[in-house]
Amino acid sequence: MKVEAVEVRIVRMPLRFPFETSFGREDTKHAVLVRAQADGLVGWGEVPAMAAPLYNEETVETAWHVLRDFLVPALLGVELQHPRQVRERLRFVRRHHMAKAGLEAAVWDLYAQQQGRSLRELLGGVRDRVKVGVSLGIEATVDDLVRRVEGFLVEGYRRVKVKIRPGWDVGVVRELRRRFPDVPLQVDANSAYTLEDAAVFEAMDDLGLLLIEQPLGEDDLVDHAKLQARLRTPVCLDESIAHPHDARKAIELGSCRVVNIKAARLGGFSAAVETHDVCAERGVPVWCGGMLETGIGRLANLALASLPNFRLPGDLSASDRYFEEDLIEPPVVLEPDGTIRVPEQAGIGPRVRLDRVDRVTVRREWLRG
Ligand code: OSB
Ligand code: MG
């Protein structure tokens, strides 16, 4: 298979609810969409970057630049036997993992369609539905957060993650635990603390949390190991794991007992599957993280989350948790048992609604070999 042409687009989709984390507040989902053509087929991929480099160093503008000027030209017209070869082909560009992941995803979708197989099958997925949860941002008051949690429990979500930051942590989580004694609950600090704040996490240690996600700096496996040694609750790393070998090192050091896998952060599905395997070989469970993806990125994440070592519920919610109208049809929906079905059709599954994509596009360009 040879990719003949690629269209890159910057899209902006209003979020139904603003999402506030320790690094900032988003009310619009920004993304770069990649549309690749080969043999009369079209494959889609998403770069779920943000407008500002607050989660990691990438933005939609850096992804646009790196895709347009380096990554896409390196792939156009190149004979590929399998999408796994994309990673090697793009390795000459340092980092820019989200940009790489979006392009690689479009090739996986193309290849899967060409083979008449689902992305789930190609990635080695073993489940037809995955356990999911909902990730909640910081709210104005604890009562507001409690009301939002209640709403999502009524909708059928069975696991809740809440964002924390200094000043919005133990007190909030204690109150949630009091109100919802049996709900599987976890927290995500997005690197907002240092080891000097260990007491905050020790105070949360008897609240029965599933895990504490990325409490410390993204580049600090050593202090995460020191923190994990002081806690019974598993530490889970997100930002710190940018390569499969980061997972190996984190596990060897004892920096975490759980790993969050995002193909976007890791540079694509090949790297994500390798990270999954690194963790599985060492008996460390993983779960699928999210970046408020549109349906395009969400479908691919669902396929990934069906691999065997995804043992905790993912940050994969239904389309209507994020958007009035998603870019795919049918949208992603929550099943009554708190799971989401993994598509069985060829490629990523449901159809991309080009008319809707057009409406949210703010910039587009075709690239040809
Ligand atoms: O840290 O997991 C994170 C969203 C944007 C950037 C980083 C994160 C998140 C989420 C949202 O937690 C998860 C979702 O997509 O529902
Ligand atoms: Mg996170």
CSV table of C-alpha atoms and ligand atoms in Angstrom, one decimal:
chain,number,residue,atom,x,y,z
A,1,MET,CA,0.0,0.0,0.0
A,2,LYS,CA,1.2,3.5,-0.8
A,3,VAL,CA,-0.4,6.6,0.7
A,4,GLU,CA,-1.1,8.8,-2.3
A,5,ALA,CA,-2.4,12.0,-0.7
A,6,VAL,CA,-3.0,13.4,2.8
A,7,GLU,CA,-5.2,16.2,3.9
A,8,VAL,CA,-4.5,17.9,7.2
A,9,ARG,CA,-7.1,20.0,8.9
A,10,ILE,CA,-7.3,22.0,12.1
A,11,VAL,CA,-10.7,21.7,13.7
A,12,ARG,CA,-12.4,23.4,16.6
A,13,MET,CA,-15.3,21.7,18.4
A,14,PRO,CA,-17.2,23.4,21.2
A,15,LEU,CA,-17.2,21.2,24.3
A,16,ARG,CA,-20.6,20.8,26.0
A,17,PHE,CA,-18.9,21.5,29.4
A,18,PRO,CA,-15.6,23.4,30.0
A,19,PHE,CA,-12.9,21.1,31.2
A,20,GLU,CA,-10.5,22.5,33.9
A,21,THR,CA,-7.4,20.7,35.0
A,22,SER,CA,-4.3,21.7,37.1
A,23,PHE,CA,-2.8,23.2,33.9
A,24,GLY,CA,-5.8,25.2,32.5
A,25,ARG,CA,-9.3,25.4,31.3
A,26,GLU,CA,-10.6,24.3,27.9
A,27,ASP,CA,-14.0,25.1,26.4
A,28,THR,CA,-13.2,24.0,22.9
A,29,LYS,CA,-11.6,20.8,21.6
A,30,HIS,CA,-8.8,21.7,19.2
A,31,ALA,CA,-7.4,18.9,17.0
A,32,VAL,CA,-5.6,18.2,13.8
A,33,LEU,CA,-7.4,15.6,11.6
A,34,VAL,CA,-5.5,13.6,9.1
A,35,ARG,CA,-7.2,12.1,6.1
A,36,ALA,CA,-5.1,9.7,4.1
A,37,GLN,CA,-5.9,8.2,0.6
A,38,ALA,CA,-4.7,5.0,-0.9
A,39,ASP,CA,-6.2,2.6,-3.4
A,40,GLY,CA,-9.5,4.5,-3.5
A,41,LEU,CA,-9.9,4.3,0.3
A,42,VAL,CA,-9.8,7.0,2.9
A,43,GLY,CA,-8.3,6.6,6.4
A,44,TRP,CA,-8.7,9.0,9.3
A,45,GLY,CA,-6.5,9.8,12.2
A,46,GLU,CA,-6.7,12.5,15.0
A,47,VAL,CA,-4.0,14.5,16.7
A,48,PRO,CA,-5.7,15.4,20.0
A,49,ALA,CA,-3.4,18.3,20.9
A,50,MET,CA,-4.6,21.4,22.6
A,51,ALA,CA,-4.2,25.0,21.5
A,52,ALA,CA,-1.5,25.6,24.2
A,53,PRO,CA,1.4,23.3,25.2
A,54,LEU,CA,0.1,22.7,28.7
A,55,TYR,CA,-0.3,18.9,28.8
A,56,ASN,CA,2.9,18.2,26.9
A,57,GLU,CA,5.0,20.3,24.5
A,58,GLU,CA,2.8,19.9,21.5
A,59,THR,CA,0.0,22.2,20.2
A,60,VAL,CA,-2.2,22.0,17.1
A,61,GLU,CA,0.1,24.5,15.4
A,62,THR,CA,3.2,22.4,16.1
A,63,ALA,CA,1.4,19.3,14.9
A,64,TRP,CA,0.3,21.1,11.7
A,65,HIS,CA,3.8,22.3,11.0
A,66,VAL,CA,5.5,19.0,11.7
A,67,LEU,CA,3.0,16.9,9.8
A,68,ARG,CA,2.9,19.2,6.8
A,69,ASP,CA,6.6,19.9,6.5
A,70,PHE,CA,8.2,16.6,7.7
A,71,LEU,CA,6.0,13.7,8.6
A,72,VAL,CA,3.6,13.5,5.7
A,73,PRO,CA,6.3,14.2,3.0
A,74,ALA,CA,8.3,11.3,4.5
A,75,LEU,CA,5.4,8.9,4.0
A,76,LEU,CA,3.8,9.9,0.7
A,77,GLY,CA,4.4,7.4,-2.1
A,78,VAL,CA,6.3,5.0,0.2
A,79,GLU,CA,5.4,1.3,-0.2
A,80,LEU,CA,4.2,0.0,3.1
A,81,GLN,CA,3.5,-3.7,3.9
A,82,HIS,CA,2.0,-2.9,7.3
A,83,PRO,CA,1.2,0.2,9.4
A,84,ARG,CA,3.8,-1.0,11.9
A,85,GLN,CA,6.4,0.3,9.5
A,86,VAL,CA,5.2,3.9,9.9
A,87,ARG,CA,6.9,4.3,13.2
A,88,GLU,CA,10.3,3.5,11.9
A,89,ARG,CA,9.7,5.7,8.9
A,90,LEU,CA,8.9,8.7,11.1
A,91,ARG,CA,11.6,8.0,13.7
A,92,PHE,CA,14.0,10.7,12.2
A,93,VAL,CA,11.7,13.4,13.7
A,94,ARG,CA,12.4,13.7,17.4
A,95,ARG,CA,9.4,13.4,19.6
A,96,HIS,CA,6.2,15.2,18.3
A,97,HIS,CA,4.4,12.0,19.3
A,98,MET,CA,0.9,13.3,18.9
A,99,ALA,CA,1.6,14.4,15.3
A,100,LYS,CA,3.1,11.1,14.5
A,101,ALA,CA,0.2,9.2,16.2
A,102,GLY,CA,-2.4,11.0,14.1
A,103,LEU,CA,-0.7,10.2,10.8
A,104,GLU,CA,0.0,6.6,11.9
A,105,ALA,CA,-3.7,6.2,12.9
A,106,ALA,CA,-4.9,7.2,9.4
A,107,VAL,CA,-2.6,4.5,7.9
A,108,TRP,CA,-4.0,1.9,10.4
A,109,ASP,CA,-7.5,2.8,9.4
A,110,LEU,CA,-6.6,2.6,5.7
A,111,TYR,CA,-4.8,-0.7,6.0
A,112,ALA,CA,-7.6,-2.2,8.1
A,113,GLN,CA,-10.2,-1.2,5.5
A,114,GLN,CA,-8.1,-2.7,2.8
A,115,GLN,CA,-7.9,-6.0,4.7
A,116,GLY,CA,-11.6,-5.8,5.5
A,117,ARG,CA,-10.8,-6.2,9.2
A,118,SER,CA,-11.5,-4.1,12.2
A,119,LEU,CA,-8.8,-2.0,13.9
A,120,ARG,CA,-9.5,-4.0,17.0
A,121,GLU,CA,-8.6,-7.3,15.3
A,122,LEU,CA,-5.5,-5.8,13.7
A,123,LEU,CA,-4.2,-4.5,17.1
A,124,GLY,CA,-4.8,-7.8,18.8
A,125,GLY,CA,-7.9,-6.8,20.8
A,126,VAL,CA,-9.8,-9.6,22.6
A,127,ARG,CA,-13.0,-7.9,23.9
A,128,ASP,CA,-16.1,-6.7,22.1
A,129,ARG,CA,-16.9,-4.2,24.8
A,130,VAL,CA,-14.6,-2.2,27.2
A,131,LYS,CA,-15.1,-0.9,30.7
A,132,VAL,CA,-15.1,2.9,30.8
A,133,GLY,CA,-15.3,5.8,33.2
A,134,VAL,CA,-15.7,9.5,33.1
A,135,SER,CA,-13.1,12.2,33.8
A,136,LEU,CA,-14.3,15.3,35.6
A,137,GLY,CA,-12.6,18.6,35.6
A,138,ILE,CA,-12.2,21.1,38.5
A,139,GLU,CA,-15.5,22.8,39.3
A,140,ALA,CA,-16.3,26.1,41.0
A,141,THR,CA,-17.5,24.4,44.2
A,142,VAL,CA,-17.5,20.9,45.7
A,143,ASP,CA,-21.3,20.9,45.5
A,144,ASP,CA,-21.1,21.5,41.7
A,145,LEU,CA,-18.7,18.6,41.4
A,146,VAL,CA,-21.0,16.3,43.5
A,147,ARG,CA,-23.9,17.2,41.2
A,148,ARG,CA,-21.9,16.4,38.1
A,149,VAL,CA,-20.8,13.1,39.6
A,150,GLU,CA,-24.4,12.3,40.4
A,151,GLY,CA,-25.5,13.1,36.8
A,152,PHE,CA,-22.9,10.8,35.3
A,153,LEU,CA,-23.7,8.0,37.7
A,154,VAL,CA,-27.4,8.3,36.6
A,155,GLU,CA,-26.2,8.1,33.0
A,156,GLY,CA,-24.6,4.8,33.8
A,157,TYR,CA,-20.9,5.6,34.3
A,158,ARG,CA,-19.4,3.2,36.8
A,159,ARG,CA,-16.0,4.8,37.5
A,160,VAL,CA,-15.2,8.4,38.2
A,161,LYS,CA,-11.9,10.3,37.9
A,162,VAL,CA,-11.5,13.8,39.2
A,163,LYS,CA,-8.8,16.3,38.5
A,164,ILE,CA,-6.9,17.7,41.5
A,165,ARG,CA,-4.5,20.5,42.1
A,166,PRO,CA,-3.1,22.2,45.2
A,167,GLY,CA,-6.1,23.6,47.1
A,168,TRP,CA,-8.5,21.3,45.3
A,169,ASP,CA,-7.5,17.9,46.6
A,170,VAL,CA,-7.9,16.0,49.9
A,171,GLY,CA,-10.9,18.0,51.1
A,172,VAL,CA,-12.7,17.5,47.8
A,173,VAL,CA,-11.9,13.8,47.5
A,174,ARG,CA,-12.9,13.1,51.1
A,175,GLU,CA,-16.2,14.7,50.5
A,176,LEU,CA,-16.7,12.7,47.3
A,177,ARG,CA,-15.9,9.5,49.2
A,178,ARG,CA,-18.4,10.5,51.9
A,179,ARG,CA,-21.1,11.1,49.3
A,180,PHE,CA,-20.3,8.1,47.1
A,181,PRO,CA,-18.8,5.5,49.4
A,182,ASP,CA,-18.8,2.6,46.9
A,183,VAL,CA,-18.0,4.3,43.6
A,184,PRO,CA,-14.7,3.4,42.0
A,185,LEU,CA,-12.8,6.7,42.2
A,186,GLN,CA,-9.4,7.9,41.1
A,187,VAL,CA,-7.6,11.3,40.9
A,188,ASP,CA,-5.4,12.9,38.3
A,189,ALA,CA,-3.0,15.7,39.3
A,190,ASN,CA,-1.4,16.3,35.9
A,191,SER,CA,2.0,16.9,37.5
A,192,ALA,CA,0.9,19.7,39.8
A,193,TYR,CA,2.8,18.5,42.9
A,194,THR,CA,6.3,17.8,44.1
A,195,LEU,CA,7.6,15.2,46.6
A,196,GLU,CA,7.3,17.9,49.3
A,197,ASP,CA,3.6,17.5,49.0
A,198,ALA,CA,3.7,13.8,49.9
A,199,ALA,CA,1.4,14.5,52.9
A,200,VAL,CA,-1.4,15.3,50.5
A,201,PHE,CA,-1.3,11.9,49.0
A,202,GLU,CA,-0.7,10.1,52.3
A,203,ALA,CA,-3.9,11.8,53.5
A,204,MET,CA,-5.8,10.3,50.4
A,205,ASP,CA,-4.3,6.9,51.0
A,206,ASP,CA,-7.2,5.5,53.1
A,207,LEU,CA,-9.9,6.8,50.8
A,208,GLY,CA,-9.9,3.6,48.7
A,209,LEU,CA,-8.9,5.2,45.5
A,210,LEU,CA,-8.2,3.0,42.5
A,211,LEU,CA,-5.1,5.0,41.7
A,212,ILE,CA,-3.4,8.4,41.9
A,213,GLU,CA,-2.5,9.6,38.4
A,214,GLN,CA,0.6,11.6,37.6
A,215,PRO,CA,1.0,13.4,40.9
A,216,LEU,CA,4.6,14.7,40.3
A,217,GLY,CA,6.7,16.0,37.4
A,218,GLU,CA,6.6,14.3,34.0
A,219,ASP,CA,10.3,13.9,34.0
A,220,ASP,CA,10.6,12.6,37.6
A,221,LEU,CA,10.6,8.8,37.8
A,222,VAL,CA,12.8,8.9,40.9
A,223,ASP,CA,10.5,11.0,43.1
A,224,HIS,CA,7.5,9.0,41.9
A,225,ALA,CA,9.3,5.9,43.2
A,226,LYS,CA,9.8,7.6,46.6
A,227,LEU,CA,6.2,8.6,46.7
A,228,GLN,CA,4.9,5.2,45.6
A,229,ALA,CA,7.0,3.6,48.4
A,230,ARG,CA,5.0,5.7,51.0
A,231,LEU,CA,1.6,4.8,49.6
A,232,ARG,CA,-0.7,1.7,49.4
A,233,THR,CA,-2.7,3.3,46.6
A,234,PRO,CA,-1.2,2.6,43.2
A,235,VAL,CA,0.5,5.5,41.6
A,236,CYS,CA,-0.3,5.6,37.8
A,237,LEU,CA,1.8,7.5,35.3
A,238,ASP,CA,0.5,9.3,32.3
A,239,GLU,CA,2.7,12.2,31.2
A,240,SER,CA,5.9,10.4,32.3
A,241,ILE,CA,5.4,7.5,29.9
A,242,ALA,CA,6.3,8.8,26.4
A,243,HIS,CA,8.1,5.7,25.2
A,244,PRO,CA,7.7,1.9,25.9
A,245,HIS,CA,11.1,2.0,27.6
A,246,ASP,CA,9.8,4.7,30.0
A,247,ALA,CA,7.3,2.1,31.2
A,248,ARG,CA,10.0,-0.5,31.7
A,249,LYS,CA,12.1,2.0,33.7
A,250,ALA,CA,9.2,3.2,35.7
A,251,ILE,CA,8.3,-0.3,36.7
A,252,GLU,CA,11.9,-1.3,37.5
A,253,LEU,CA,12.3,1.8,39.7
A,254,GLY,CA,8.9,1.2,41.4
A,255,SER,CA,7.7,4.6,40.2
A,256,CYS,CA,4.1,3.3,39.6
A,257,ARG,CA,2.0,0.2,39.8
A,258,VAL,CA,-0.4,1.1,37.0
A,259,VAL,CA,0.2,2.7,33.6
A,260,ASN,CA,-2.1,5.0,31.6
A,261,ILE,CA,-1.7,4.3,27.8
A,262,LYS,CA,-2.5,7.0,25.3
A,263,ALA,CA,-1.4,6.2,21.7
A,264,ALA,CA,-1.2,10.0,21.1
A,265,ARG,CA,1.3,10.5,23.9
A,266,LEU,CA,3.4,7.5,22.9
A,267,GLY,CA,3.6,8.3,19.2
A,268,GLY,CA,1.1,5.9,17.8
A,269,PHE,CA,-0.6,2.5,18.1
A,270,SER,CA,2.6,0.5,17.5
A,271,ALA,CA,4.2,2.2,20.5
A,272,ALA,CA,1.0,1.9,22.5
A,273,VAL,CA,0.8,-1.9,21.9
A,274,GLU,CA,4.5,-2.3,22.7
A,275,THR,CA,4.0,-0.4,26.0
A,276,HIS,CA,1.0,-2.6,26.7
A,277,ASP,CA,3.2,-5.6,26.2
A,278,VAL,CA,6.0,-4.2,28.4
A,279,CYS,CA,3.5,-3.8,31.2
A,280,ALA,CA,1.8,-7.1,30.7
A,281,GLU,CA,5.1,-9.0,30.8
A,282,ARG,CA,5.8,-7.4,34.2
A,283,GLY,CA,2.3,-7.9,35.6
A,284,VAL,CA,1.4,-4.2,35.6
A,285,PRO,CA,-2.2,-3.4,34.6
A,286,VAL,CA,-2.8,-0.6,32.1
A,287,TRP,CA,-5.9,1.5,31.1
A,288,CYS,CA,-6.7,3.7,28.2
A,289,GLY,CA,-6.4,7.4,28.7
A,290,GLY,CA,-8.1,10.1,26.7
A,291,MET,CA,-7.5,13.6,25.4
A,292,LEU,CA,-11.1,14.7,24.9
A,293,GLU,CA,-10.9,13.2,21.4
A,294,THR,CA,-13.5,13.6,18.7
A,295,GLY,CA,-15.2,10.4,17.6
A,296,ILE,CA,-12.3,9.8,15.2
A,297,GLY,CA,-9.7,9.4,17.9
A,298,ARG,CA,-12.2,7.9,20.3
A,299,LEU,CA,-13.0,4.9,18.0
A,300,ALA,CA,-9.3,4.1,17.6
A,301,ASN,CA,-8.9,4.3,21.4
A,302,LEU,CA,-11.7,1.9,21.9
A,303,ALA,CA,-10.0,-0.6,19.6
A,304,LEU,CA,-6.8,-0.2,21.6
A,305,ALA,CA,-8.6,-0.6,25.0
A,306,SER,CA,-9.8,-4.1,23.9
A,307,LEU,CA,-6.3,-5.6,24.3
A,308,PRO,CA,-6.0,-8.0,27.2
A,309,ASN,CA,-3.9,-6.1,29.7
A,310,PHE,CA,-6.3,-3.1,29.7
A,311,ARG,CA,-7.7,-4.2,33.0
A,312,LEU,CA,-8.9,-0.9,34.5
A,313,PRO,CA,-11.8,1.3,33.1
A,314,GLY,CA,-10.6,3.8,30.4
A,315,ASP,CA,-11.1,7.5,30.1
A,316,LEU,CA,-13.4,6.7,27.2
A,317,SER,CA,-16.8,8.3,27.5
A,318,ALA,CA,-19.7,8.5,25.1
A,319,SER,CA,-19.8,11.2,22.4
A,320,ASP,CA,-22.4,13.1,24.2
A,321,ARG,CA,-20.2,13.5,27.3
A,322,TYR,CA,-18.1,15.9,25.2
A,323,PHE,CA,-20.0,17.2,22.1
A,324,GLU,CA,-23.5,18.2,21.0
A,325,GLU,CA,-22.7,16.5,17.7
A,326,ASP,CA,-19.8,14.1,17.1
A,327,LEU,CA,-18.0,13.8,13.8
A,328,ILE,CA,-18.9,10.1,13.4
A,329,GLU,CA,-22.2,8.3,12.8
A,330,PRO,CA,-23.4,6.5,14.7
A,331,PRO,CA,-21.9,8.2,17.8
A,332,VAL,CA,-20.2,6.4,20.6
A,333,VAL,CA,-22.8,5.4,23.2
A,334,LEU,CA,-22.7,4.0,26.8
A,335,GLU,CA,-24.2,0.6,27.3
A,336,PRO,CA,-26.5,0.0,30.3
A,337,ASP,CA,-23.7,-2.1,32.0
A,338,GLY,CA,-21.3,0.9,32.0
A,339,THR,CA,-19.3,-0.4,29.0
A,340,ILE,CA,-18.8,0.8,25.4
A,341,ARG,CA,-18.9,-1.5,22.4
A,342,VAL,CA,-15.8,-1.9,20.3
A,343,PRO,CA,-16.7,-1.4,16.6
A,344,GLU,CA,-16.6,-4.6,14.5
A,345,GLN,CA,-16.7,-3.0,11.0
A,346,ALA,CA,-13.6,-2.6,8.9
A,347,GLY,CA,-11.2,0.1,9.9
A,348,ILE,CA,-12.1,2.4,12.9
A,349,GLY,CA,-15.8,1.5,12.3
A,350,PRO,CA,-18.5,4.1,12.0
A,351,ARG,CA,-18.6,6.5,9.1
A,352,VAL,CA,-16.9,9.9,9.4
A,353,ARG,CA,-19.5,12.7,8.5
A,354,LEU,CA,-17.5,14.9,6.2
A,355,ASP,CA,-20.2,17.5,6.2
A,356,ARG,CA,-19.8,17.9,10.0
A,357,VAL,CA,-16.0,17.8,9.7
A,358,ASP,CA,-16.2,20.6,7.2
A,359,ARG,CA,-18.3,22.8,9.5
A,360,VAL,CA,-15.7,22.6,12.3
A,361,THR,CA,-12.6,23.0,10.1
A,362,VAL,CA,-10.7,26.2,10.4
A,363,ARG,CA,-7.8,25.4,8.1
A,364,ARG,CA,-7.1,22.6,5.6
A,365,GLU,CA,-4.4,21.6,3.1
A,366,TRP,CA,-3.9,18.7,0.7
A,367,LEU,CA,-0.4,17.3,0.5
A,368,ARG,CA,0.6,15.1,-2.5
A,369,GLY,CA,3.8,13.3,-3.3
B,1,OSB,O1,-4.4,13.9,31.9
B,1,OSB,O2,-5.8,12.4,31.3
B,1,OSB,C1,-5.4,13.5,31.2
B,1,OSB,C2,-7.8,15.5,29.0
B,1,OSB,C3,-6.9,16.3,28.3
B,1,OSB,C4,-5.5,16.3,28.6
B,1,OSB,C5,-5.1,15.4,29.6
B,1,OSB,C6,-6.0,14.5,30.2
B,1,OSB,C7,-7.3,14.6,29.9
B,1,OSB,C8,-8.4,13.8,30.6
B,1,OSB,C9,-9.7,13.6,29.8
B,1,OSB,O3,-8.3,13.4,31.7
B,1,OSB,C10,-10.0,12.2,29.6
B,1,OSB,C11,-11.1,12.1,28.5
B,1,OSB,O4,-10.8,12.2,27.3
B,1,OSB,O5,-12.3,12.0,28.8
B,2,MG,MG,-3.8,12.2,33.0
